[in-house]
Coordinates of C-alpha atoms and ligand atoms in Angstrom, one line a residue:
M1 CA -0.1 -0.1 0.1
D2 CA 1.2 3.6 -0.7
I3 CA 1.1 5.5 2.6
L4 CA 1.0 9.4 2.7
I5 CA 2.6 11.0 5.7
I6 CA 1.8 14.7 6.2
Y7 CA 3.4 16.7 8.7
G8 CA 3.3 20.2 10.3
S9 CA 6.7 21.1 11.7
L10 CA 8.1 24.3 12.9
E11 CA 11.5 23.1 14.4
G12 CA 11.9 19.9 12.7
Q13 CA 11.0 17.3 15.4
T14 CA 7.6 16.2 13.9
K15 CA 9.5 15.9 10.5
K16 CA 12.1 13.6 12.1
I17 CA 9.3 11.6 13.8
S18 CA 7.5 11.4 10.3
E19 CA 10.6 10.1 8.6
H20 CA 11.1 7.5 11.4
M21 CA 7.6 6.2 10.7
A22 CA 8.2 6.1 7.0
D23 CA 11.2 3.8 7.6
I24 CA 9.1 1.6 9.7
L25 CA 6.3 1.3 7.3
Q26 CA 8.7 0.5 4.5
T27 CA 10.3 -2.2 6.6
N28 CA 6.8 -3.6 6.9
G29 CA 6.3 -3.7 3.1
H30 CA 4.6 -0.4 2.5
Q31 CA 5.6 2.4 0.1
T32 CA 5.5 5.9 1.6
T33 CA 5.5 9.7 0.6
T34 CA 6.4 12.1 3.2
L35 CA 5.5 15.7 2.8
S36 CA 5.2 18.9 4.6
S37 CA 1.9 20.3 4.9
E38 CA 3.3 23.7 4.0
H39 CA 4.9 22.6 0.8
L40 CA 2.6 20.2 -1.0
P41 CA 3.4 19.6 -4.7
T42 CA 1.3 21.4 -7.5
D43 CA 0.1 18.1 -8.8
F44 CA -0.7 16.6 -5.3
Q45 CA -3.8 14.6 -5.1
V46 CA -4.8 12.6 -1.8
E47 CA -6.6 10.1 -4.1
D48 CA -3.1 8.8 -5.2
Y49 CA -2.7 7.2 -1.8
D50 CA -4.2 4.2 0.0
A51 CA -3.6 5.4 3.6
A52 CA -2.4 8.3 5.5
I53 CA -0.7 9.6 8.7
V54 CA -0.9 13.1 9.7
G55 CA 1.2 14.8 12.4
G56 CA 1.4 18.3 13.8
S57 CA 3.4 20.0 16.6
I58 CA 2.0 22.4 19.1
H59 CA 3.2 26.0 19.5
I60 CA 1.4 28.3 22.0
N61 CA -1.5 25.6 22.2
K62 CA -1.9 25.5 18.4
Y63 CA -1.2 23.2 15.5
P64 CA 0.6 24.8 12.5
K65 CA -2.0 26.3 10.2
P66 CA -1.1 24.3 6.9
M67 CA -1.8 21.1 8.8
I68 CA -5.1 22.3 9.9
K69 CA -5.9 23.3 6.4
F70 CA -4.9 19.9 5.0
V71 CA -7.1 18.0 7.4
T72 CA -10.1 20.4 7.0
R73 CA -9.8 20.1 3.3
H74 CA -9.5 16.3 3.2
R75 CA -11.6 15.4 6.1
D76 CA -13.9 13.2 3.9
W77 CA -11.2 11.4 2.1
L78 CA -9.4 10.8 5.6
N79 CA -12.6 9.3 7.0
A80 CA -13.0 6.9 4.1
T81 CA -9.5 5.8 4.2
P82 CA -7.2 4.2 6.8
S83 CA -5.6 7.2 8.5
A84 CA -3.9 7.9 11.8
F85 CA -3.1 11.2 13.7
F86 CA -0.5 12.2 15.9
T87 CA 0.6 15.3 18.1
V88 CA 3.9 16.4 19.2
C89 CA 4.4 18.7 22.2
M90 CA 6.2 19.2 25.3
G91 CA 3.3 19.2 27.9
I92 CA 2.9 15.3 27.5
N93 CA 6.4 15.0 29.1
S94 CA 5.5 17.3 32.1
K95 CA 5.9 16.2 35.6
R96 CA 2.5 18.1 36.4
P97 CA -0.6 15.9 35.7
E98 CA -2.5 19.0 34.5
S99 CA -0.2 19.7 31.7
Q100 CA -0.1 16.1 30.5
Q101 CA -3.9 16.1 30.7
Q102 CA -4.1 19.3 28.5
A103 CA -1.5 17.8 26.2
L104 CA -3.9 15.1 25.5
Q105 CA -6.7 17.3 24.8
F106 CA -4.9 19.0 21.9
G107 CA -5.7 16.1 19.7
Q108 CA -9.1 15.1 21.0
N109 CA -10.2 18.8 20.6
F110 CA -8.8 18.9 17.1
L111 CA -10.5 15.6 16.0
S112 CA -13.8 16.7 17.4
Q113 CA -13.6 20.0 15.8
T114 CA -12.6 18.7 12.3
G115 CA -14.7 15.7 12.5
W116 CA -12.0 13.4 11.4
K117 CA -12.1 9.9 12.8
P118 CA -8.6 8.4 12.5
M119 CA -7.9 4.7 13.5
L120 CA -5.0 6.0 15.7
N121 CA -4.6 9.1 17.7
E122 CA -1.3 9.5 19.8
T123 CA 0.6 12.4 21.5
F124 CA 4.4 12.1 21.5
A125 CA 7.0 14.2 23.4
G126 CA 8.9 16.5 21.0
A127 CA 12.2 18.3 21.8
V128 CA 13.4 21.6 23.1
K129 CA 16.0 23.1 20.8
Y130 CA 17.6 25.7 22.8
T131 CA 20.3 26.3 20.3
Q132 CA 17.9 27.1 17.4
Y133 CA 15.8 29.7 19.4
G134 CA 16.2 33.3 19.4
F135 CA 17.0 34.9 22.7
I136 CA 13.4 35.6 23.8
T137 CA 12.2 32.1 22.8
R138 CA 15.2 30.5 24.6
Y139 CA 14.3 32.5 27.8
I140 CA 10.6 31.7 27.6
M141 CA 11.4 28.0 27.0
K142 CA 13.8 27.9 29.8
R143 CA 11.2 29.2 32.2
I144 CA 8.4 26.7 31.1
S145 CA 11.0 23.8 31.1
K146 CA 11.8 24.8 34.7
H147 CA 8.0 24.8 35.5
E148 CA 7.4 21.6 33.8
G149 CA 10.3 19.6 35.0
G150 CA 12.4 19.7 31.8
S151 CA 16.1 20.5 31.4
T152 CA 17.2 24.1 31.7
D153 CA 20.6 23.6 30.2
T154 CA 20.4 26.1 27.3
T155 CA 23.9 25.1 25.9
R156 CA 22.5 22.2 24.0
D157 CA 19.0 20.8 22.6
H158 CA 17.2 18.1 24.5
E159 CA 15.1 15.4 22.6
Y160 CA 12.4 13.7 24.8
T161 CA 10.7 11.5 22.0
D162 CA 10.3 8.0 23.0
W163 CA 11.2 6.3 19.8
D164 CA 9.9 2.9 21.0
R165 CA 6.4 4.4 21.2
V166 CA 6.8 6.1 17.7
A167 CA 7.9 2.7 16.3
H168 CA 4.9 1.0 18.0
F169 CA 2.6 3.5 16.5
A170 CA 3.9 2.9 13.1
E171 CA 4.0 -0.9 13.3
K172 CA 0.4 -0.9 14.6
F173 CA -0.8 1.3 11.6
A174 CA 1.3 -0.9 9.2
A175 CA -0.5 -4.0 10.6
M176 CA -3.9 -2.3 10.2
V177 CA -3.2 -1.3 6.8
T178 CA -2.1 -4.8 5.7
A179 CA -5.3 -6.1 7.3
Q180 CA -7.5 -3.7 5.4
E181 CA -5.7 -4.6 2.2
K182 CA -6.1 -8.4 2.7
S183 CA -9.8 -8.2 3.5
K184 CA -10.2 -6.0 0.4
S185 CA -8.6 -8.6 -2.0
A186 CA -10.6 -11.3 -0.2
E187 CA -13.8 -9.4 -1.0
A188 CA -12.7 -9.0 -4.6
E189 CA -12.0 -12.6 -4.9
M190 CA -15.5 -13.2 -3.9
D191 CA -17.0 -11.1 -6.4
Ligands
LIG1 C1 7.6 28.8 20.9 C2 7.3 27.6 21.3 C3 6.1 27.4 21.8 C4 5.5 26.0 22.2 N1 4.3 26.0 22.9 C5 4.0 24.7 23.3 C6 2.6 24.5 23.9 O1 1.9 25.4 23.9 N2 2.5 23.3 24.6 C7 3.4 22.3 24.5 O2 3.0 21.1 25.0 N3 4.6 22.4 23.8 C8 4.8 23.5 23.3 N4 6.1 23.8 22.6 C9 7.0 22.6 22.4 C10 6.9 22.1 20.9 O3 5.6 21.3 20.7 C11 8.2 21.0 20.9 O4 9.3 21.8 20.8 C12 8.0 20.2 19.6 O5 9.1 19.4 19.5 C13 8.1 21.1 18.4 O6 7.9 20.2 17.3 P1 8.5 20.8 15.7 O7 9.8 20.8 15.9 O8 8.0 19.7 14.8 O9 7.6 22.1 15.4 C14 6.4 25.0 22.2 C15 7.7 25.3 21.6 C16 8.1 26.4 21.2 C17 9.5 26.7 20.6

């Protein structure tokens, strides 16, 4: 099956997670196309694909606009196709239960607002890339990290993504897509 992966990523962590998922899906026998929701090719058509994963990171409680636009525009296709959604943020990694709870709400609220019903919905911890931020963002992120129990060492970047959880998500989706493919070809044989 040809699986489309669309990501909305501001500092690259959601892109990195998407690319890791693509590697796993390929290992499981699928073809993949990984694209930024911000830069879709002019001849892009969702109908060219058999399944889709969409992921987006959170910045100041919001997903990237191009990713929201993609899901809104293709909601009916996504609902008619094997699909999965994931969120990347830092709240999920907080020592404070209320921040973790809020992090889980991002995905749930987005899905109920858009009406998309993916087969999987997961939230992964992202990264704090102090070396890539400007002075003000670095200062704010350091304060937030201190409050939430993350590292305040601004001399380097900190990756919190649990790659085993990412792999599990991709493998589960690969198995779901394979099962769907088998049941479709069994149906076709019966016709
Ligand atoms: C300016 C800024 C704002 C952020 N706001 C939030 C937020 O509101 N909630 C949260 O859980 N994480 C927040 N984060 C953490 C990001 O979601 C995290 O760094 C993620 O890895 C970014 O993914 P990306 O590189 O794919 O954009 C913020 C990060 C930055 C730099």
